[in-house]
Coordinates of N, CA and C in Angstrom, one line a residue:
M270 N 144.5 43.5 96.1 CA 144.2 44.5 96.5 C 143.4 45.7 96.0
N271 N 142.6 46.1 97.0 CA 141.5 47.3 96.3 C 142.7 48.4 95.8
K272 N 142.7 48.6 94.7 CA 143.5 50.0 94.1 C 143.1 51.0 94.4
L273 N 141.5 51.3 95.2 CA 141.3 52.7 95.5 C 141.7 52.8 97.0
V274 N 142.2 51.9 98.0 CA 142.6 52.2 99.2 C 143.9 52.6 98.9
P275 N 144.3 53.9 99.5 CA 145.7 54.3 99.5 C 146.9 53.1 100.3
L276 N 147.6 53.0 99.7 CA 148.8 52.4 100.0 C 150.1 53.3 100.8
C277 N 150.4 52.8 101.8 CA 151.2 53.6 103.1 C 152.3 52.8 103.6
V278 N 153.2 53.5 103.4 CA 154.6 52.8 103.3 C 155.4 53.6 104.3
D279 N 156.2 52.5 105.4 CA 157.1 52.8 106.4 C 158.6 53.0 105.4
L280 N 159.2 53.9 106.0 CA 160.6 54.3 105.0 C 161.7 53.3 106.1
D281 N 162.1 53.8 107.4 CA 163.2 53.1 107.9 C 162.8 51.9 107.9
G282 N 163.5 50.5 107.6 CA 163.5 49.3 107.9 C 162.8 48.9 106.9
T283 N 162.0 49.6 106.1 CA 160.9 49.1 105.4 C 161.6 49.2 103.7
L284 N 161.6 50.6 103.3 CA 161.5 50.7 102.1 C 163.2 51.0 102.1
I285 N 163.9 51.2 102.7 CA 165.1 51.2 102.9 C 165.5 50.1 104.1
K286 N 166.8 49.4 104.0 CA 167.4 48.4 105.0 C 167.9 48.8 106.1
T287 N 168.2 50.6 106.2 CA 168.6 51.1 107.3 C 167.5 51.9 107.8
D288 N 168.1 52.6 108.7 CA 167.5 53.8 109.5 C 168.0 55.0 109.2
L289 N 167.3 55.9 108.8 CA 167.4 57.4 108.6 C 168.4 58.3 109.8
L290 N 167.8 57.9 111.0 CA 168.2 58.8 112.1 C 169.7 58.3 112.3
L291 N 170.3 57.1 111.9 CA 171.6 56.8 111.9 C 172.4 57.0 111.1
E292 N 171.9 57.2 110.2 CA 172.8 57.6 108.4 C 172.8 59.2 108.8
S293 N 171.7 60.1 109.4 CA 171.9 61.3 109.4 C 172.8 61.6 110.5
F294 N 173.0 60.7 111.9 CA 173.8 60.4 112.4 C 175.4 60.7 112.2
L295 N 175.5 59.3 111.3 CA 176.7 59.4 111.2 C 177.8 60.6 110.0
A296 N 176.6 61.5 108.9 CA 177.1 62.5 108.5 C 177.1 63.6 109.4
L297 N 176.2 63.7 110.5 CA 176.6 64.3 111.3 C 178.1 64.6 112.0
F298 N 178.2 63.5 112.5 CA 179.7 63.0 112.9 C 180.9 63.4 112.3
K299 N 180.3 62.8 110.7 CA 181.3 63.0 109.8 C 181.7 64.6 109.2
L300 N 180.6 65.2 109.4 CA 180.7 67.0 109.4 C 181.4 67.4 110.2
N301 N 181.0 67.2 111.6 CA 181.9 67.7 112.7 C 181.5 66.8 113.9
P302 N 182.8 66.1 114.6 CA 182.7 65.4 115.7 C 182.2 65.8 116.8
F303 N 182.6 67.1 116.8 CA 182.3 67.9 118.3 C 180.8 67.8 118.4
Y304 N 179.9 67.7 117.3 CA 178.6 68.0 117.4 C 177.9 66.5 118.2
V305 N 178.8 65.6 118.9 CA 178.5 64.7 119.3 C 178.2 65.0 120.9
F306 N 178.7 66.3 121.6 CA 178.4 66.6 122.6 C 177.0 67.5 122.5
L307 N 176.5 68.1 121.7 CA 175.3 68.5 121.7 C 173.8 67.5 121.8
I308 N 174.0 66.6 121.5 CA 173.2 65.4 121.3 C 172.5 65.2 122.5
P309 N 172.9 65.3 123.8 CA 172.0 64.9 125.0 C 171.3 66.2 125.3
F310 N 171.8 67.7 124.5 CA 171.0 68.7 125.1 C 169.7 68.7 124.0
W311 N 170.3 68.6 122.8 CA 169.0 68.0 121.5 C 167.8 67.0 122.1
L312 N 168.4 66.5 123.0 CA 167.3 64.9 123.3 C 167.0 65.2 124.3
L313 N 166.6 66.4 125.1 CA 166.1 67.4 126.0 C 164.7 67.1 125.3
G314 N 164.8 68.0 124.4 CA 163.4 68.2 123.7 C 162.5 67.4 123.0
G315 N 163.2 65.7 123.3 CA 162.3 64.6 123.1 C 163.0 64.2 121.7
K316 N 162.5 63.3 121.3 CA 163.1 62.2 120.2 C 162.9 63.1 118.8
A317 N 161.7 63.8 118.4 CA 161.1 64.5 117.3 C 162.2 65.7 117.2
A318 N 162.6 66.4 118.0 CA 163.6 67.5 118.3 C 164.6 67.0 117.7
L319 N 165.1 65.9 118.7 CA 166.5 65.4 118.1 C 166.8 65.2 116.3
K320 N 165.9 64.6 116.1 CA 166.0 64.3 114.6 C 165.7 65.6 113.8
A321 N 164.8 66.9 114.5 CA 164.8 67.8 113.5 C 166.2 68.8 113.5
K322 N 167.2 68.5 114.8 CA 168.3 69.4 114.6 C 169.3 68.6 114.0
I323 N 169.1 67.5 113.8 CA 170.4 66.5 113.3 C 170.2 67.2 111.3
A324 N 168.8 66.9 111.1 CA 168.1 66.9 109.8 C 168.5 68.5 109.3
E325 N 168.7 69.5 110.1 CA 168.6 70.5 110.3 C 170.3 71.2 109.4
R326 N 171.0 70.3 109.7 CA 172.7 70.1 109.6 C 173.1 69.5 108.6
V327 N 172.4 68.3 108.4 CA 172.9 67.5 107.4 C 172.1 67.1 106.1
T328 N 173.0 66.8 105.1 CA 171.9 66.3 103.7 C 172.4 65.0 103.1
L329 N 171.4 64.1 103.2 CA 171.6 62.8 102.9 C 171.6 62.6 101.0
D330 N 171.9 62.0 100.2 CA 172.1 61.4 99.1 C 171.0 60.4 98.9
A331 N 169.8 60.6 98.6 CA 169.0 59.3 98.5 C 169.2 58.3 97.4
A332 N 169.6 58.7 96.6 CA 170.1 57.8 95.3 C 171.4 56.5 95.9
V333 N 171.6 56.8 96.9 CA 172.9 55.9 97.4 C 172.2 54.9 98.7
L334 N 171.1 55.4 99.1 CA 170.6 54.5 100.1 C 170.3 53.1 99.7
P335 N 170.0 52.3 100.7 CA 170.2 50.6 100.0 C 168.7 50.4 100.4
Y336 N 167.7 50.2 99.2 CA 166.5 50.3 99.0 C 166.3 48.8 99.2
R337 N 165.2 48.4 99.5 CA 164.6 47.1 99.3 C 163.7 46.9 98.1
E338 N 164.7 46.5 97.3 CA 164.5 46.5 96.0 C 163.1 46.1 95.2
E339 N 162.8 44.5 95.7 CA 161.9 43.4 95.4 C 160.7 44.6 95.9
F340 N 160.9 45.0 97.2 CA 159.2 45.4 97.8 C 159.3 46.9 96.8
L341 N 160.4 47.6 96.6 CA 160.1 48.5 95.9 C 159.3 48.5 94.3
D342 N 159.7 47.2 93.7 CA 159.4 47.3 92.6 C 157.9 46.7 92.8
W343 N 157.5 46.1 93.8 CA 155.8 45.7 94.1 C 155.2 47.2 94.2
V344 N 155.7 48.0 95.1 CA 155.1 49.5 95.5 C 154.8 50.3 93.9
K345 N 156.0 50.3 93.1 CA 155.9 50.8 91.7 C 154.8 49.8 90.9
Q346 N 154.6 48.8 91.0 CA 153.3 47.9 90.2 C 152.0 48.3 91.1
Q347 N 152.2 48.4 92.4 CA 150.5 48.7 93.0 C 150.3 50.6 92.6
R348 N 151.6 50.8 92.1 CA 151.2 52.6 91.7 C 150.5 52.7 89.8
S349 N 151.0 51.6 89.2 CA 150.9 51.5 88.0 C 149.4 50.7 87.9
I350 N 148.7 50.7 88.8 CA 147.5 50.1 88.6 C 146.6 51.1 89.1
G351 N 147.1 52.0 89.6 CA 146.1 53.1 90.0 C 145.8 53.4 91.4
R352 N 146.9 52.7 92.4 CA 146.6 53.2 93.8 C 147.4 54.2 94.2
S353 N 147.0 55.0 95.5 CA 147.6 56.3 95.9 C 148.8 55.9 96.6
I354 N 150.2 56.1 96.8 CA 151.0 55.7 97.4 C 151.5 57.0 98.3
W355 N 151.8 56.8 99.3 CA 152.1 57.5 100.4 C 153.4 56.9 101.3
L356 N 154.2 57.8 101.3 CA 155.3 57.9 102.3 C 154.9 58.2 103.8
C357 N 155.2 57.1 104.6 CA 154.6 57.5 106.2 C 156.0 56.9 107.2
T358 N 156.3 58.2 107.6 CA 157.6 58.0 108.2 C 158.1 58.5 109.5
A359 N 158.8 58.2 110.1 CA 159.2 58.9 111.7 C 160.3 59.6 111.1
A360 N 160.8 59.1 110.0 CA 162.0 60.4 109.9 C 161.4 61.8 109.5
T361 N 162.4 62.7 109.6 CA 161.9 64.0 109.1 C 161.7 64.2 108.0
E362 N 160.6 65.4 107.9 CA 159.9 65.7 106.6 C 161.0 66.1 105.3
K363 N 162.2 66.9 105.9 CA 163.4 67.0 105.1 C 163.7 65.7 104.6
L364 N 164.3 64.8 105.0 CA 165.1 63.5 104.9 C 163.9 62.8 103.7
A365 N 162.5 62.7 104.6 CA 161.9 61.9 104.0 C 161.4 62.2 102.4
T366 N 161.2 63.6 102.2 CA 160.9 64.2 101.0 C 161.9 64.2 100.1
S367 N 163.8 64.2 100.4 CA 164.3 63.9 99.5 C 164.1 62.2 99.1
V368 N 163.6 61.1 99.9 CA 163.6 59.9 99.2 C 162.2 60.3 98.3
A369 N 161.7 61.0 98.8 CA 160.5 60.7 97.7 C 160.6 61.1 96.4
D370 N 161.0 62.2 96.4 CA 161.7 63.0 95.1 C 162.3 62.5 94.5
H371 N 163.6 61.6 94.8 CA 164.2 60.7 94.3 C 163.6 59.4 93.6
L372 N 162.8 58.6 94.3 CA 162.1 57.7 93.6 C 160.6 58.0 92.9
G373 N 160.4 59.1 93.2 CA 159.0 59.5 92.1 C 157.8 58.7 92.1
V374 N 157.5 58.3 93.3 CA 156.3 57.2 93.2 C 155.1 57.5 94.3
F375 N 155.7 58.2 95.1 CA 154.4 58.9 96.2 C 153.8 59.9 96.0
D376 N 152.6 59.8 96.0 CA 151.5 60.7 96.0 C 151.6 61.9 97.2
G377 N 152.4 61.3 98.4 CA 152.6 62.3 99.2 C 153.5 61.7 100.1
V378 N 153.9 63.0 101.3 CA 154.6 62.1 102.5 C 154.1 62.9 103.8
L379 N 154.3 61.8 105.1 CA 153.6 62.1 105.9 C 154.9 62.0 107.2
A380 N 155.6 62.6 107.5 CA 156.8 62.8 108.4 C 156.7 63.5 109.8
S381 N 157.6 62.9 110.9 CA 157.8 63.8 111.8 C 158.2 65.5 111.4
S382 N 158.0 66.4 112.8 CA 157.8 67.2 112.8 C 159.2 67.7 113.9
A383 N 159.3 68.9 114.1 CA 160.1 69.4 115.4 C 159.5 68.9 116.8
T384 N 158.4 68.6 116.3 CA 157.5 68.5 118.0 C 156.5 66.9 118.2
V385 N 156.7 66.3 116.6 CA 155.8 64.9 116.8 C 156.6 63.6 116.3
N386 N 156.9 62.9 116.9 CA 157.6 61.7 116.3 C 156.6 60.5 115.6
L387 N 156.4 60.7 114.7 CA 155.6 60.4 113.5 C 155.7 58.6 113.7
S388 N 155.7 58.1 114.8 CA 156.0 56.5 115.0 C 154.8 56.0 116.1
G389 N 154.7 54.6 115.7 CA 153.4 53.7 116.5 C 152.4 54.0 116.6
P390 N 151.6 54.9 118.2 CA 150.3 55.1 118.0 C 150.1 56.4 117.0
A391 N 151.2 57.7 117.4 CA 151.0 58.6 116.7 C 150.8 58.6 115.0
K392 N 151.3 57.8 114.5 CA 151.1 57.7 113.1 C 150.0 56.9 112.7
A393 N 149.6 55.8 113.8 CA 148.3 55.4 113.3 C 146.9 56.5 113.8
Q394 N 147.2 57.5 114.6 CA 146.7 58.2 114.6 C 146.0 59.3 113.6
C395 N 147.5 59.5 112.8 CA 147.7 60.3 111.5 C 146.8 59.7 110.7
L396 N 147.4 58.3 110.4 CA 146.6 57.7 108.8 C 145.0 57.9 109.6
V397 N 144.7 57.1 110.6 CA 143.0 56.9 110.6 C 142.7 58.4 110.6
G398 N 143.5 59.4 110.7 CA 142.7 60.9 110.7 C 142.7 61.5 109.3
K399 N 143.6 60.3 108.5 CA 143.7 61.3 106.8 C 143.1 60.5 105.9
F400 N 142.7 59.1 106.4 CA 142.2 57.9 105.5 C 141.0 57.2 106.4
G401 N 140.7 57.5 107.6 CA 139.9 56.7 108.5 C 139.9 55.3 108.4
E402 N 139.1 54.8 109.5 CA 139.7 53.5 110.1 C 139.6 52.6 109.0
K403 N 140.6 51.8 108.9 CA 140.7 50.4 107.9 C 140.2 51.1 106.6
G404 N 140.6 52.3 106.3 CA 140.4 52.9 105.0 C 142.1 53.2 104.4
F405 N 143.1 52.2 104.6 CA 144.7 52.6 104.3 C 145.1 50.9 104.2
D406 N 145.9 50.5 103.6 CA 147.0 49.8 103.6 C 148.2 49.9 104.1
Y407 N 149.0 48.9 105.0 CA 150.1 49.8 105.6 C 151.2 48.7 105.6
C408 N 152.3 49.6 105.2 CA 153.7 48.3 104.8 C 154.8 48.4 105.7
G409 N 155.3 48.1 107.0 CA 155.7 48.1 107.8 C 156.6 47.0 108.2
D410 N 157.7 47.2 109.4 CA 158.6 46.2 109.6 C 158.8 45.7 111.1
S411 N 158.4 46.6 112.2 CA 158.8 46.9 113.2 C 157.7 46.3 114.0
Q412 N 157.9 46.3 115.8 CA 156.9 46.2 116.5 C 156.2 47.3 116.8
K413 N 156.8 48.3 116.4 CA 156.0 49.6 116.4 C 155.3 49.8 115.4
D414 N 155.0 49.0 114.6 CA 154.1 49.1 113.3 C 153.0 48.5 113.4
V415 N 152.7 47.6 114.7 CA 151.7 46.8 115.0 C 150.3 47.7 115.4
A416 N 150.9 48.7 116.1 CA 149.7 50.0 116.9 C 149.0 50.4 115.5
V417 N 149.9 50.7 114.4 CA 149.4 51.0 112.8 C 148.5 49.8 112.5
W418 N 149.1 48.8 112.5 CA 148.2 47.4 111.7 C 146.8 47.6 112.4
K419 N 146.8 47.4 113.5 CA 145.4 47.6 114.0 C 144.3 48.3 113.4
H420 N 144.6 49.4 112.8 CA 143.6 50.4 112.3 C 143.6 50.2 110.6
A421 N 144.4 49.3 109.9 CA 144.6 49.2 108.8 C 143.9 48.0 108.2
R422 N 143.7 48.1 106.8 CA 142.4 47.3 106.2 C 143.4 45.9 106.0
V423 N 144.7 46.4 105.4 CA 145.6 45.2 105.2 C 147.1 45.6 105.5
A424 N 147.6 44.4 106.2 CA 149.0 44.6 106.9 C 149.8 44.3 105.7
V425 N 151.1 44.8 105.2 CA 152.3 44.3 104.6 C 153.3 44.2 105.5
P426 N 153.9 43.1 106.1 CA 155.1 43.0 107.0 C 156.4 42.6 105.9
V427 N 157.1 43.6 106.2 CA 158.5 43.5 105.0 C 159.4 43.4 106.1
A428 N 160.1 42.0 105.9 CA 161.6 42.0 106.3 C 161.0 42.0 107.9
A429 N 160.0 41.8 108.5 CA 159.7 41.4 110.0 C 160.2 40.2 110.5
S430 N 159.9 40.6 111.7 CA 160.8 39.0 112.6 C 159.5 38.3 112.8
R431 N 159.9 37.0 112.8 CA 158.7 36.3 113.2 C 157.7 36.6 114.2
S432 N 158.1 36.9 115.3 CA 157.1 37.5 116.3 C 156.4 39.1 115.7
V433 N 157.0 39.9 114.9 CA 156.4 41.0 114.3 C 155.1 40.6 113.3
D434 N 155.9 39.5 112.4 CA 155.0 39.2 111.4 C 153.7 38.6 112.1
R435 N 154.0 37.6 113.2 CA 152.7 37.0 113.7 C 151.7 38.3 114.6
A436 N 152.5 39.1 115.0 CA 151.3 40.4 115.5 C 150.8 40.7 114.2
A437 N 151.1 40.9 112.7 CA 150.5 41.6 112.1 C 149.2 40.8 111.9
R438 N 149.6 39.1 111.6 CA 148.4 38.3 111.5 C 147.3 38.2 112.4
E439 N 147.5 38.8 113.8 CA 146.8 38.7 114.9 C 145.9 39.9 114.5
V440 N 146.3 40.6 114.1 CA 145.8 42.3 114.4 C 145.1 42.6 112.9
A441 N 145.5 42.3 111.6 CA 145.0 42.7 110.6 C 145.0 41.8 109.3
N442 N 144.5 41.5 108.3 CA 144.3 41.0 107.1 C 145.9 40.7 106.6
V443 N 146.5 39.9 106.2 CA 147.8 39.9 105.6 C 147.6 39.5 104.1
E444 N 148.0 39.9 103.4 CA 147.5 39.7 101.9 C 148.8 39.4 101.0
E445 N 150.3 40.1 101.5 CA 151.2 40.2 101.0 C 152.1 40.3 102.3
S446 N 153.4 39.6 101.7 CA 154.6 40.1 103.0 C 156.0 39.7 102.2
F447 N 156.9 40.3 102.6 CA 158.5 40.4 102.0 C 159.3 40.0 103.5
T448 N 159.7 38.3 103.0 CA 160.8 38.3 103.6 C 162.1 38.3 103.6
E449 N 163.2 38.5 104.8 CA 164.7 39.0 104.6 C 165.3 37.5 105.8
N450 N 166.4 37.0 105.1 CA 167.2 36.3 105.8 C 167.8 37.0 106.8
P451 N 167.7 36.4 108.3 CA 168.0 37.3 109.5 C 169.7 37.5 109.3
A452 N 170.6 36.9 108.5 CA 171.9 36.5 108.8 C 172.1 38.0 107.8
N453 N 171.4 38.4 107.1 CA 171.2 39.8 106.0 C 171.2 40.8 106.6
K454 N 170.3 40.6 107.8 CA 170.0 41.9 109.0 C 171.4 42.3 109.7
F455 N 171.9 41.1 109.8 CA 173.1 41.5 111.1 C 174.4 42.2 109.9
K456 N 174.3 41.5 108.8 CA 175.6 41.8 107.8 C 175.4 43.7 107.4
L457 N 173.8 43.8 107.6 CA 173.6 45.3 106.8 C 174.0 46.0 108.1
F458 N 173.7 45.8 109.3 CA 173.8 46.6 110.4 C 175.5 47.0 110.4
L459 N 176.3 45.8 110.5 CA 178.0 45.9 110.5 C 178.1 47.3 109.2
K460 N 177.4 46.8 108.0 CA 177.6 47.7 106.9 C 177.3 49.2 107.3
A461 N 176.1 49.5 108.0 CA 175.6 50.3 108.3 C 176.6 51.2 109.3
M462 N 177.0 50.5 109.9 CA 177.9 51.2 111.2 C 179.2 51.6 110.5
R463 N 179.6 51.3 109.3 CA 180.9 51.8 108.5 C 182.2 51.6 109.6
L464 N 182.6 50.4 110.5 CA 183.3 50.5 110.8 C 184.8 50.8 110.8
H465 N 184.8 50.6 109.2 CA 186.2 50.9 109.0 C 186.6 52.5 108.6
Q466 N 185.2 53.5 109.0 CA 185.8 54.4 109.2 C 186.0 55.2 110.7
W467 N 185.7 54.3 111.4 CA 185.8 54.9 112.7 C 187.2 55.3 113.5
A468 N 188.1 54.2 112.7 CA 189.6 54.8 113.0 C 189.9 56.4 112.3
K469 N 189.6 56.7 111.4 CA 189.7 57.8 110.7 C 189.2 58.8 111.7
N470 N 187.6 58.4 111.7 CA 186.8 59.6 112.5 C 187.6 59.6 114.0
T471 N 188.0 58.7 114.7 CA 188.9 59.0 116.1 C 189.9 59.6 115.8
L472 N 190.8 59.5 115.0 CA 191.9 60.2 114.4 C 191.7 61.9 114.5
V473 N 190.2 62.3 113.9 CA 190.0 63.3 113.5 C 189.5 64.1 114.8
F474 N 188.5 63.1 115.6 CA 188.4 63.4 116.7 C 189.3 64.2 117.8
V475 N 190.2 63.1 118.3 CA 191.3 63.4 119.1 C 191.9 64.6 119.3
P476 N 192.8 65.5 118.3 CA 193.2 66.3 118.2 C 192.3 67.7 118.3

């Protein structure tokens, strides 16, 4: 890959194996279960507003997040050869910055605000505006990332499903990809749900 072309990295599902919105929601519920009644009202302002409201109230420890170590090692290797690395995520700037500060590998962070959910076409528009058409390489994992790959020089699918991987190859050049066993995704989802804690949370909530 051309080291002069910025490498833009998605966070949820790509750099980490989980979703910061889920992680922050669980942290919010643990902080105070009654916040759940405010969620519908926050959502009236849109998904970006919901994320901002939750992020205002919780703090996540970036050190304990489940990173994709093989992919992260590759990102670090790309930085070592002189590439500019950017974290580009639909997570809030507060949470994304905590991850970037912990890893120390990113040159900048592009994240959601209280009014803009930086996902799909909105992320594509942001990256094209900053780096130009085909002026960046993008690492992602989901169907929403196809909208970004259409404008990227190179697509890097990470733990993507077969359909997403195929879509990436249809709209952009793929020089690297990182796969994952689908069974591991289901196990990770169950782990992220922290089912063993729900009984305790319920007992706290009922009184």
